XYZ file of C-alpha atoms in Angstrom:
741
model
C -51.917 1.423 43.052
C -48.322 0.317 42.224
C -47.408 -3.013 40.656
C -45.731 -4.041 43.893
C -48.937 -3.424 45.858
C -51.020 -5.345 43.324
C -48.648 -8.329 43.506
C -48.721 -8.231 47.294
C -52.520 -8.313 47.337
C -52.619 -11.064 44.719
C -50.208 -13.304 46.677
C -51.669 -12.586 50.124
C -53.546 -15.762 51.321
C -55.892 -13.633 53.442
C -56.973 -11.654 50.387
C -57.382 -14.891 48.420
C -59.483 -16.402 51.241
C -61.778 -13.386 51.511
C -62.268 -13.228 47.745
C -63.119 -16.929 47.567
C -65.409 -16.709 50.612
C -67.338 -13.769 49.235
C -67.742 -15.160 45.717
C -68.225 -18.890 46.404
C -70.020 -18.873 49.765
C -71.787 -15.577 50.374
C -73.373 -15.243 46.919
C -74.990 -18.741 46.776
C -76.058 -18.510 50.410
C -77.623 -15.108 49.782
C -79.537 -16.528 46.813
C -80.603 -19.528 48.925
C -81.706 -17.240 51.753
C -83.830 -15.099 49.456
C -85.343 -18.179 47.810
C -86.122 -19.767 51.161
C -87.823 -16.647 52.506
C -89.889 -16.393 49.326
C -90.933 -20.040 49.610
C -91.781 -19.600 53.307
C -93.905 -16.552 52.444
C -95.755 -18.456 49.692
C -96.400 -21.449 51.942
C -97.479 -19.174 54.811
C -99.893 -17.414 52.467
C -101.142 -20.793 51.263
C -101.769 -21.964 54.843
C -103.715 -18.783 55.609
C -105.761 -19.119 52.390
C -106.662 -22.689 53.332
C -107.844 -21.542 56.761
C -109.828 -18.697 55.173
C -111.611 -21.154 52.835
C -112.370 -23.543 55.683
C -113.545 -20.676 57.857
C -115.959 -19.381 55.188
C -117.254 -22.905 54.646
C -117.955 -23.426 58.370
C -119.509 -19.965 58.779
C -121.971 -20.922 56.015
C -122.789 -24.087 57.995
C -123.364 -22.024 61.160
C -125.628 -19.652 59.170
C -127.683 -22.611 57.966
C -128.180 -23.837 61.538
C -129.054 -20.317 62.744
C -131.663 -20.122 59.966
C -133.151 -23.392 61.221
C -133.283 -22.031 64.792
C -134.964 -18.812 63.623
C -137.525 -20.795 61.627
C -138.221 -22.970 64.692
C -138.665 -19.871 66.834
C -141.043 -18.274 64.323
C -143.061 -21.485 64.057
C -143.276 -21.866 67.856
C -144.272 -18.209 68.373
C -147.335 -18.778 66.184
C -148.476 -21.890 68.050
C -152.132 -21.478 69.038
C -151.658 -23.172 72.414
C -148.724 -20.869 73.179
C -150.725 -17.745 72.336
C -153.603 -18.895 74.517
C -151.379 -19.804 77.484
C -149.304 -16.615 77.214
C -152.175 -14.337 78.290
C -153.154 -16.383 81.393
C -152.201 -14.954 84.784
C -152.233 -18.182 86.752
C -152.174 -21.936 86.357
C -155.316 -23.782 87.288
C -157.286 -26.886 86.395
C -158.768 -25.160 83.370
C -155.548 -24.305 81.583
C -153.139 -26.979 82.827
C -154.101 -29.164 79.842
C -153.150 -26.314 77.523
C -149.676 -26.219 79.081
C -149.361 -29.978 78.670
C -150.416 -29.811 75.034
C -147.991 -26.952 74.391
C -145.097 -28.889 75.939
C -145.802 -31.890 73.696
C -146.054 -29.762 70.559
C -142.895 -27.735 71.221
C -140.659 -30.671 72.016
C -142.142 -32.828 69.253
C -141.063 -30.132 66.800
C -137.535 -30.124 68.245
C -137.267 -33.915 67.927
C -137.354 -33.722 64.143
C -134.724 -31.001 63.867
C -130.995 -31.678 63.969
C -129.186 -28.506 65.005
C -125.721 -29.141 66.435
C -125.288 -25.635 67.826
C -128.570 -25.702 69.801
C -128.062 -26.537 73.491
C -131.477 -26.067 75.098
C -134.814 -24.268 74.765
C -137.122 -22.769 77.383
C -140.198 -20.524 77.333
C -140.765 -17.859 80.018
C -144.336 -16.629 80.621
C -144.250 -13.096 82.051
C -147.876 -13.065 83.191
C -147.746 -16.250 85.275
C -143.970 -16.291 86.031
C -143.694 -19.925 84.934
C -141.195 -21.581 82.624
C -141.455 -24.563 80.276
C -138.127 -26.402 80.189
C -137.233 -30.028 79.338
C -140.857 -31.175 79.052
C -141.626 -29.736 82.508
C -143.395 -26.662 83.884
C -141.375 -24.755 86.546
C -142.034 -21.856 88.878
C -139.563 -19.007 88.557
C -137.956 -19.509 91.985
C -137.259 -23.173 91.215
C -136.038 -22.504 87.665
C -133.565 -19.922 88.997
C -131.379 -22.826 90.157
C -130.826 -23.729 86.511
C -130.001 -20.104 85.705
C -127.357 -20.091 88.434
C -125.894 -23.398 87.185
C -125.478 -21.791 83.728
C -123.246 -19.132 85.274
C -125.764 -16.290 84.969
C -126.934 -13.795 87.550
C -130.714 -13.890 88.196
C -131.060 -10.144 87.776
C -129.084 -10.067 84.498
C -131.075 -13.032 83.222
C -134.355 -11.292 83.986
C -133.364 -7.925 82.531
C -131.582 -9.065 79.357
C -133.376 -12.234 78.348
C -136.927 -12.595 79.650
C -138.097 -9.107 80.580
C -141.559 -7.982 79.498
C -140.125 -5.008 77.633
C -141.151 -5.174 73.988
C -138.185 -6.537 71.998
C -137.597 -7.792 68.522
C -136.187 -11.238 67.803
C -132.468 -10.877 68.443
C -129.290 -12.568 69.598
C -128.122 -11.712 73.107
C -124.718 -12.497 74.565
C -124.356 -12.953 78.324
C -120.842 -12.406 79.697
C -119.296 -13.320 76.295
C -119.682 -17.027 76.944
C -123.393 -17.567 76.437
C -125.218 -16.761 73.199
C -129.015 -16.808 73.168
C -131.609 -16.265 70.456
C -134.603 -14.418 71.905
C -138.063 -14.613 70.304
C -140.519 -12.339 72.200
C -144.261 -12.972 71.816
C -146.792 -10.231 72.392
C -150.400 -11.380 72.060
C -152.004 -8.108 73.005
C -150.505 -4.842 74.158
C -147.008 -3.414 73.931
C -145.239 -5.747 76.355
C -144.098 -9.312 75.960
C -146.504 -11.961 77.199
C -143.845 -14.624 76.878
C -140.280 -15.079 75.622
C -138.871 -18.112 73.795
C -135.158 -18.527 74.511
C -132.896 -20.728 72.406
C -129.581 -21.159 74.231
C -126.863 -21.901 71.724
C -124.153 -24.427 72.440
C -120.793 -22.706 72.805
C -118.962 -25.957 72.172
C -121.189 -26.657 69.165
C -120.276 -23.324 67.549
C -116.592 -23.620 68.397
C -116.559 -27.155 66.983
C -116.795 -25.588 63.530
C -113.354 -24.017 64.014
C -111.434 -27.100 65.193
C -109.778 -27.294 61.765
C -107.283 -24.766 63.185
C -106.039 -27.397 65.682
C -103.775 -28.609 62.892
C -101.605 -25.557 63.599
C -101.733 -25.530 67.408
C -103.345 -22.886 69.603
C -105.879 -20.415 68.234
C -108.556 -17.965 69.386
C -112.099 -17.451 68.067
C -114.065 -14.189 68.331
C -117.568 -13.514 67.010
C -118.702 -9.864 66.720
C -122.154 -8.529 65.890
C -122.802 -5.749 63.370
C -121.891 -3.129 65.998
C -118.556 -4.886 66.697
C -119.734 -6.065 70.115
C -118.418 -9.461 71.202
C -121.093 -12.149 71.001
C -118.848 -15.103 71.753
C -115.159 -15.709 72.276
C -112.777 -18.514 73.148
C -109.192 -17.390 73.629
C -106.185 -19.363 74.833
C -104.762 -16.080 76.195
C -106.781 -14.870 79.189
C -105.204 -11.395 79.228
C -105.364 -10.597 75.501
C -106.086 -6.956 74.801
C -108.978 -6.368 72.396
C -109.416 -2.666 71.620
C -113.194 -2.571 71.268
C -113.247 1.162 70.510
C -111.689 0.437 67.103
C -113.969 -0.097 64.110
C -111.486 -2.120 62.081
C -111.160 -5.746 63.153
C -107.396 -5.864 62.608
C -106.949 -2.707 64.702
C -108.686 -4.471 67.589
C -105.770 -6.900 67.816
C -102.791 -4.569 67.567
C -100.621 -7.041 69.486
C -100.908 -9.572 66.637
C -99.310 -9.507 63.206
C -101.732 -8.767 60.377
C -101.183 -12.144 58.712
C -102.200 -13.987 61.894
C -105.747 -12.553 61.897
C -108.269 -14.278 59.647
C -111.781 -12.850 59.453
C -114.931 -13.239 57.396
C -118.350 -11.576 57.512
C -121.552 -13.602 57.335
C -123.782 -12.491 54.480
C -126.832 -13.620 56.460
C -126.328 -12.224 59.972
C -123.689 -9.566 59.340
C -121.598 -11.077 62.138
C -117.822 -10.965 61.866
C -115.975 -14.206 62.643
C -112.318 -13.779 63.611
C -109.681 -16.490 63.935
C -106.490 -15.343 65.668
C -103.444 -17.518 65.037
C -100.120 -17.120 66.811
C -96.713 -16.867 65.184
C -95.862 -20.262 66.647
C -98.752 -21.803 64.737
C -97.364 -20.848 61.351
C -93.832 -21.824 62.346
C -95.008 -25.193 63.656
C -96.728 -25.764 60.330
C -93.434 -25.098 58.567
C -91.202 -26.916 61.052
C -90.108 -29.555 58.560
C -89.043 -26.910 56.074
C -87.271 -24.951 58.795
C -85.287 -28.007 59.937
C -84.324 -28.950 56.400
C -83.335 -25.377 55.592
C -81.221 -25.116 58.769
C -79.450 -28.345 57.837
C -78.733 -27.084 54.353
C -77.407 -23.779 55.681
C -75.103 -25.553 58.122
C -73.861 -27.873 55.360
C -73.136 -25.018 52.964
C -71.587 -22.864 55.672
C -69.060 -25.522 56.788
C -68.483 -26.891 53.317
C -68.209 -23.415 51.846
C -65.573 -22.318 54.360
C -63.473 -25.418 53.664
C -63.886 -24.965 49.915
C -62.977 -21.288 50.207
C -59.767 -22.111 52.110
C -58.742 -24.735 49.533
C -59.523 -22.466 46.629
C -57.718 -19.556 48.248
C -54.426 -21.427 48.676
C -54.528 -23.837 45.716
C -56.621 -22.322 42.959
C -56.346 -18.582 43.567
C -59.019 -17.685 40.995
C -62.284 -19.391 42.073
C -64.443 -17.063 40.014
C -62.955 -18.471 36.785
C -63.919 -21.978 37.880
C -67.500 -20.817 38.385
C -67.602 -19.475 34.832
C -66.208 -22.757 33.508
C -68.981 -24.656 35.294
C -71.606 -22.410 33.720
C -69.998 -23.015 30.319
C -70.308 -26.765 30.752
C -66.939 -27.533 32.238
C -68.406 -28.901 35.470
C -69.824 -32.416 35.697
C -71.577 -32.273 39.056
C -75.022 -30.838 39.669
C -76.323 -30.119 43.160
C -80.015 -31.043 43.647
C -82.049 -29.913 46.594
C -84.304 -32.982 46.807
C -84.985 -32.761 50.549
C -86.166 -29.159 50.332
C -88.555 -29.987 47.482
C -89.903 -32.957 49.392
C -90.431 -30.783 52.469
C -92.369 -28.175 50.488
C -94.360 -30.915 48.770
C -95.293 -32.515 52.086
C -96.524 -29.232 53.538
C -98.506 -28.383 50.397
C -99.944 -31.909 50.317
C -101.002 -31.644 53.967
C -102.879 -28.431 53.308
C -104.392 -29.741 50.097
C -106.256 -32.335 52.144
C -108.483 -29.582 53.440
C -109.446 -28.633 49.900
C -110.157 -32.269 49.125
C -112.525 -32.509 52.090
C -114.660 -29.848 50.440
C -114.770 -32.012 47.310
C -115.371 -35.320 49.065
C -119.073 -35.398 48.248
C -118.568 -34.932 44.504
C -117.904 -38.628 43.657
C -121.174 -39.656 45.303
C -123.005 -36.835 43.546
C -121.502 -37.897 40.209
C -122.675 -41.482 40.718
C -126.162 -40.195 41.525
C -126.005 -37.959 38.439
C -125.171 -40.927 36.158
C -127.944 -42.975 37.784
C -130.515 -40.225 37.153
C -129.217 -39.793 33.615
C -129.700 -43.490 32.813
C -133.161 -43.552 34.407
C -134.386 -40.483 32.427
C -134.794 -38.230 35.473
C -133.579 -35.084 33.697
C -136.221 -33.295 31.672
C -134.395 -30.519 29.872
C -130.965 -30.082 28.343
C -130.529 -26.862 30.369
C -131.086 -28.708 33.650
C -128.659 -31.419 32.527
C -126.010 -28.860 31.534
C -126.281 -27.054 34.868
C -125.817 -30.266 36.881
C -122.905 -31.421 34.701
C -121.084 -28.085 35.059
C -121.562 -28.033 38.832
C -119.979 -31.511 39.008
C -117.231 -30.596 36.494
C -118.312 -33.293 34.033
C -117.834 -32.539 30.324
C -120.985 -33.556 28.437
C -121.212 -30.872 25.746
C -120.279 -31.719 22.113
C -119.714 -35.314 23.108
C -120.739 -38.776 21.977
C -121.448 -41.641 24.352
C -121.766 -45.405 24.526
C -123.255 -47.591 27.281
C -122.013 -51.074 28.169
C -124.300 -53.404 30.156
C -122.519 -56.149 32.137
C -123.999 -59.089 34.055
C -121.654 -61.290 36.082
C -122.322 -64.945 37.039
C -124.273 -65.268 33.778
C -123.841 -69.064 33.867
C -125.878 -69.316 37.068
C -129.438 -70.507 36.601
C -130.549 -69.390 40.038
C -131.055 -66.032 41.732
C -130.760 -66.959 45.406
C -128.805 -64.256 47.198
C -126.571 -65.394 50.041
C -123.773 -63.691 51.917
C -120.996 -65.343 49.916
C -122.580 -64.450 46.564
C -122.976 -60.823 47.595
C -119.381 -60.671 48.837
C -117.981 -62.239 45.645
C -120.119 -60.014 43.425
C -118.988 -56.868 45.236
C -115.313 -57.824 44.861
C -115.742 -58.643 41.156
C -117.626 -55.393 40.438
C -114.844 -53.368 42.041
C -112.251 -55.363 40.089
C -114.096 -54.657 36.808
C -114.142 -50.918 37.556
C -110.421 -50.796 38.364
C -109.486 -52.906 35.345
C -111.544 -50.846 32.878
C -110.158 -47.557 34.235
C -106.675 -48.766 33.217
C -107.573 -48.618 29.517
C -106.971 -44.873 29.580
C -110.304 -43.711 28.180
C -110.914 -39.960 28.376
C -114.255 -40.298 30.158
C -115.702 -43.363 31.841
C -118.345 -43.600 34.584
C -119.872 -46.603 36.364
C -123.333 -47.256 37.771
C -123.909 -50.398 39.853
C -127.540 -51.289 39.185
C -127.631 -54.300 41.516
C -125.223 -56.899 42.882
C -124.989 -58.702 39.504
C -125.418 -55.852 37.011
C -123.145 -52.963 36.140
C -123.656 -50.189 33.595
C -120.617 -48.437 32.128
C -120.976 -45.042 30.417
C -118.107 -44.133 28.084
C -117.860 -40.533 26.897
C -115.938 -38.880 24.093
C -116.340 -42.005 21.939
C -114.492 -41.712 18.640
C -113.856 -45.341 17.769
C -116.234 -48.159 18.742
C -113.412 -50.616 18.097
C -111.735 -49.486 21.309
C -114.941 -50.197 23.249
C -115.139 -53.696 21.757
C -111.467 -54.315 22.570
C -111.986 -53.187 26.185
C -115.000 -55.516 26.555
C -113.137 -58.507 25.060
C -110.063 -58.006 27.222
C -112.065 -57.497 30.424
C -114.264 -60.532 29.701
C -111.259 -62.868 29.306
C -109.511 -61.270 32.304
C -112.563 -61.959 34.510
C -112.677 -65.540 33.299
C -109.008 -66.167 34.026
C -108.788 -64.347 37.386
C -112.173 -65.144 38.953
C -113.541 -67.991 36.772
C -116.618 -65.768 36.429
C -118.772 -65.944 33.305
C -120.220 -62.634 32.184
C -122.494 -61.294 29.438
C -121.820 -57.949 27.774
C -124.120 -55.712 25.738
C -122.762 -52.671 23.880
C -125.082 -49.877 22.733
C -124.726 -47.791 19.615
C -123.377 -44.247 19.698
C -125.466 -41.620 21.489
C -124.876 -38.038 20.339
C -126.491 -36.262 23.316
C -126.361 -37.094 27.023
C -130.083 -36.356 27.444
C -130.776 -39.596 25.505
C -128.423 -41.833 27.487
C -131.455 -43.665 28.891
C -132.096 -44.914 25.332
C -128.498 -46.151 25.061
C -128.925 -47.970 28.369
C -131.948 -49.802 26.943
C -130.001 -50.658 23.789
C -127.153 -52.115 25.860
C -129.613 -54.245 27.861
C -131.314 -55.430 24.646
C -127.956 -56.464 23.191
C -126.933 -58.259 26.398
C -130.094 -60.364 26.357
C -128.915 -61.782 23.004
C -125.864 -63.343 24.698
C -125.679 -67.092 25.171
C -123.209 -69.928 25.556
C -121.447 -69.064 22.295
C -121.736 -65.278 22.289
C -120.644 -63.451 25.404
C -120.325 -59.959 23.916
C -123.038 -58.567 21.629
C -123.328 -55.125 20.037
C -126.707 -53.528 19.616
C -128.444 -53.905 16.289
C -131.928 -52.696 15.381
C -132.858 -56.201 14.288
C -132.602 -57.329 17.911
C -135.755 -55.387 18.768
C -139.218 -56.958 18.698
C -140.509 -55.496 15.450
C -144.064 -56.736 16.083
C -144.566 -54.789 19.282
C -144.857 -51.038 19.728
C -142.066 -49.046 21.403
C -143.084 -47.055 24.502
C -141.068 -48.218 27.532
C -141.513 -46.954 31.084
C -138.598 -44.544 30.749
C -140.230 -42.992 27.671
C -143.495 -42.623 29.611
C -141.588 -40.825 32.364
C -139.841 -38.561 29.850
C -143.119 -37.608 28.175
C -144.882 -36.960 31.491
C -142.024 -34.870 32.915
C -141.706 -32.884 29.688
C -145.434 -32.076 29.539
C -145.646 -31.352 33.264
C -142.725 -28.922 33.110
C -143.786 -27.375 29.780
C -140.431 -28.177 28.129
C -141.161 -28.244 24.377
C -137.600 -29.243 23.492
C -137.658 -32.316 25.742
C -141.109 -33.356 24.456
C -140.083 -32.905 20.820
C -136.936 -34.967 21.390
C -138.986 -37.845 22.800
C -141.607 -37.644 20.032
C -138.795 -37.907 17.456
C -137.644 -41.132 19.133
C -141.196 -42.542 19.234
C -141.738 -41.654 15.576
C -138.492 -43.322 14.494
C -138.998 -46.480 16.596
C -142.694 -47.027 15.860
C -143.284 -45.698 12.339
C -139.944 -45.861 10.550
C -138.440 -49.040 11.978
C -141.639 -50.946 12.676
C -144.788 -51.660 10.691
C -147.310 -51.671 13.523
C -150.585 -53.501 13.229
C -153.743 -51.600 14.064
C -153.962 -53.433 17.384
C -150.369 -52.521 18.324
C -150.914 -48.939 17.235
C -154.038 -48.685 19.407
C -152.027 -49.936 22.387
C -149.385 -47.276 21.712
C -152.105 -44.636 21.421
C -153.698 -45.769 24.699
C -150.319 -45.548 26.444
C -149.740 -41.997 25.178
C -153.213 -40.765 26.096
C -152.877 -42.358 29.556
C -149.783 -40.223 30.138
C -151.544 -37.094 28.873
C -154.503 -37.808 31.172
C -152.160 -37.843 34.185
C -151.179 -34.218 33.539
C -154.512 -32.796 34.654
C -158.222 -33.591 34.701
C -159.329 -30.281 33.204
C -161.738 -29.976 30.300
C -158.929 -28.745 28.022
C -156.872 -31.914 28.571
C -159.907 -34.086 27.839
C -160.475 -32.150 24.602
C -156.872 -32.781 23.549
C -157.341 -36.527 24.073
C -160.556 -36.408 22.023
C -158.660 -34.698 19.177
C -156.266 -37.641 19.045
C -159.064 -40.189 19.284
C -160.896 -38.626 16.336
C -158.143 -39.649 13.922
C -158.157 -43.383 14.669
C -161.591 -44.205 16.094
C -164.053 -45.557 13.517
C -161.539 -45.756 10.690
C -159.527 -48.803 9.649
C -157.344 -46.712 7.368
C -155.880 -43.532 8.747
C -152.792 -41.459 8.084
C -150.071 -42.021 10.639
C -148.472 -38.776 9.519
C -151.692 -36.944 10.399
C -151.700 -38.674 13.762
C -148.098 -37.700 14.480
C -148.719 -34.112 13.417
C -151.750 -33.837 15.696
C -149.880 -35.560 18.543
C -147.111 -32.981 18.296
C -149.620 -30.135 18.146
C -151.503 -31.464 21.198
C -148.292 -31.947 23.220
C -147.021 -28.470 22.373
C -150.357 -26.894 23.318
C -150.224 -28.717 26.657
C -146.675 -27.378 27.182
C -147.890 -23.830 26.469
C -150.868 -24.338 28.790
C -148.554 -25.617 31.550
C -146.162 -22.687 31.198
C -149.032 -20.201 31.177
C -150.469 -21.725 34.355
C -147.074 -21.739 36.040
C -146.412 -18.147 35.100
C -149.820 -17.083 36.418
C -149.283 -18.984 39.658
C -145.765 -17.581 40.047
C -147.089 -14.052 39.485
C -149.784 -14.550 42.142
C -147.222 -15.958 44.568
C -144.858 -13.033 44.021
C -147.744 -10.616 44.512
C -148.553 -12.295 47.831
C -144.893 -12.054 48.844
C -144.870 -8.341 47.978
C -147.976 -7.816 50.145
C -146.269 -9.776 52.924
C -143.232 -7.475 52.685
C -145.453 -4.373 52.734
C -147.047 -5.625 55.974
C -143.848 -6.767 57.696
C -141.081 -4.441 56.467
C -140.658 -3.101 60.030
C -139.650 -6.590 61.254
C -135.829 -6.786 61.357
C -135.973 -10.571 60.843
C -137.740 -10.181 57.512
C -135.737 -12.038 54.889
C -135.771 -15.027 52.582
C -135.830 -17.385 55.569
C -138.941 -15.784 57.060
C -140.681 -15.673 53.657
C -139.760 -19.312 53.076
C -141.386 -20.300 56.371
C -144.452 -18.148 55.691
C -145.159 -19.497 52.186
C -143.708 -23.003 52.461
C -141.320 -22.462 49.529
C -137.555 -22.910 49.485
C -135.411 -19.782 49.798
C -133.643 -20.463 46.491
C -136.937 -20.788 44.591
C -138.331 -17.588 46.127
C -135.143 -15.727 45.213
C -135.089 -16.801 41.548
C -138.871 -16.443 41.075
C -138.962 -12.991 42.689
C -136.078 -11.732 40.535
C -137.668 -13.150 37.354
C -141.092 -11.561 37.964
C -140.086 -8.198 39.478
C -136.660 -7.606 37.934
C -135.018 -6.985 41.347
C -133.877 -9.433 43.993
C -135.700 -9.974 47.276
C -133.262 -8.015 49.455
C -133.289 -5.019 47.088
C -137.090 -4.944 47.116
C -137.229 -5.065 50.942
C -134.629 -2.308 51.148
C -136.587 -0.216 48.650
C -139.779 -0.489 50.723
C -137.912 0.378 53.910
C -136.232 3.381 52.284
C -139.575 4.602 50.917
C -141.180 4.382 54.364
C -138.143 6.023 55.957
C -138.385 8.972 53.545
C -142.049 9.455 54.441
C -141.246 9.440 58.163
C -138.318 11.831 57.708
C -140.576 14.279 55.843
C -143.856 13.977 57.732
C -142.907 13.097 61.331
C -140.794 14.377 64.197
C -139.324 11.005 65.104
C -135.547 10.926 65.544
C -133.357 9.134 63.027
C -132.656 6.402 65.602
C -136.385 5.828 66.134
C -137.089 5.756 62.392
C -134.322 3.184 61.893
C -136.098 0.807 64.277
C -139.514 1.591 62.808
C -138.445 0.526 59.294
C -136.763 -2.724 60.359
C -133.103 -1.943 61.061
C -131.386 -3.405 64.138
C -128.877 -0.576 64.369
C -128.831 3.041 63.313
C -125.426 2.479 61.686
C -126.910 -0.085 59.302
C -129.739 2.318 58.506
C -127.274 5.162 57.793
C -125.208 2.996 55.438
C -128.256 1.752 53.533
C -129.810 5.211 53.235
C -126.616 6.831 51.975
C -126.047 3.998 49.499
C -129.530 4.469 48.029
C -129.912 8.273 48.099
C -126.317 9.476 48.287
C -126.971 11.573 51.415
C -127.416 10.813 55.108
C -130.907 10.713 56.690
C -130.243 14.012 58.510
C -129.153 15.698 55.288
C -132.262 14.352 53.519
C -134.521 15.709 56.266
């Protein structure tokens, strides 16, 4: 290129304009575009994650209610009146009372259950063709009017729900808008004598997914393990769902992948699908979109004007950019509106997370209450509860402050005004004390006049005293309310906070007209009386009853220090202490061994004016530890017997597809969580693995020794579908059932 050409290009205003436009406008806008799309993608992902979390939470709630319905069905199917009525062919004067009694028992059971997704219940008797529904006995031809009003065909209703063909308890969907749980009952023979039908509330199930209303329209699909639709509610009537596909996302090819949210229930194996539309996500980001559009318009117009000016007046805009980066520029552009928009959207979605945490404050208050009333037996139990509530109690020191307001009142009459004033003042105390910036502080309102404050991570008691002094004078000046304050000593372990609570109360009782704040001192205790308060009795009883040696030893250390190191008990006081301890031991059990332990303690002090307290303490510890060992041995034996019974129950019922923790819980009257942990501890495998092992063992025998088809064997060993049986068999043995055979 010649010098003349270069000069022409340099002096050409069009060239200058294009250069300025490209460098000053296009580059920043490109960066802004990329940044905006990245932010939109992050926020979109965040919105979807929130909906996934809420969906999993609500599916767990639905599973809990389904478990309740299944337990109700199992309980009703074993009703003696039901079994007796089911085999009758007609209704007459002899059995009409049985029907009446059955109606009362069934609906009395339902009264005490709160299941939001349950719409109605009826029982169909195949032998007599009668139905129990809404506390009334109907003939089939009359009841068919209800069937029609539910939008079901009589023939479909008879064939799919209440036929006498032998069925297993299962969920049946009718025309994708009615979901029923069927519990067949066969008293004798291979056909059903009666069928219990629990009709689930479509609106009740869909209510669990209304959180998606925040984003506009949405669709809900529920598929069973075979990917058949159990229930759906779609705002698009003509949506194509490709049911021949095995992958959920492939069923909705018309939707973008990010708009399909699904989760699988660990209990039922059902797949729950939430289909969002593109408009939903965009509506959720409308504020950001509007702000971004405004910024783009501003930069586009402003950038063009700036480019024109720079092209004709400055000529070299890129040099000005470098000078700004080097510190030559004084102005800084801040995108405050965009940040606020992102913050608002994130804050809106964070509310859903907070709803999941809304119960934690109440649980923490209950935790502090139980801690101060000595409800926790072991340090392990305490640690587990603290970790679940995200409360740091390990390697910590504590102090308890006991506060009583209206301490100048000499009456205890409670009226509306007193309660109202006390409530306001208690809340004011809590807010004021939280402003002192302590690392850990919790409050427990004991009654309308008393408040206990637990301070954790205590390093300097002077700060506690300062907080009490300041709050006392603040209450006096703002509310003219007199108050008494008691401050406990340091407590090095949270398991002994109940002791600190007693110390704080003891110190507070020393307050008077001249002293409004008193710190605990050992001299404040009654040195002539023995130490064994109600909370200590509870701690000793709970420790012995649970077999927790550590908890018992901790309490015995406290009793030894309070009664034998701090106090010089008279023989009479010591006998009272001894009687209190033996009374607690006697409550553990009335067996001969417990009585012998009490006699061992009595032998040291009965008939002797002079006895060694050290010998007594040593024997007391030995007796308590032997009782702990005896308790643990009995529990272990009982747990082993219970697990053995559960194993026998599994051996007898492995072919039942409903066999699970819920069924075992109903059968043995034990919670599912306790069965699960106990079974794993005793057998070394969890409940589900053991059931699967039994089923696989029986399946292998049938594959070797019988001519039944694989499909038939799957049903015989408790699987609802042959696909589930294939997956389980291949997972356990590494080959398919046909290959094994």
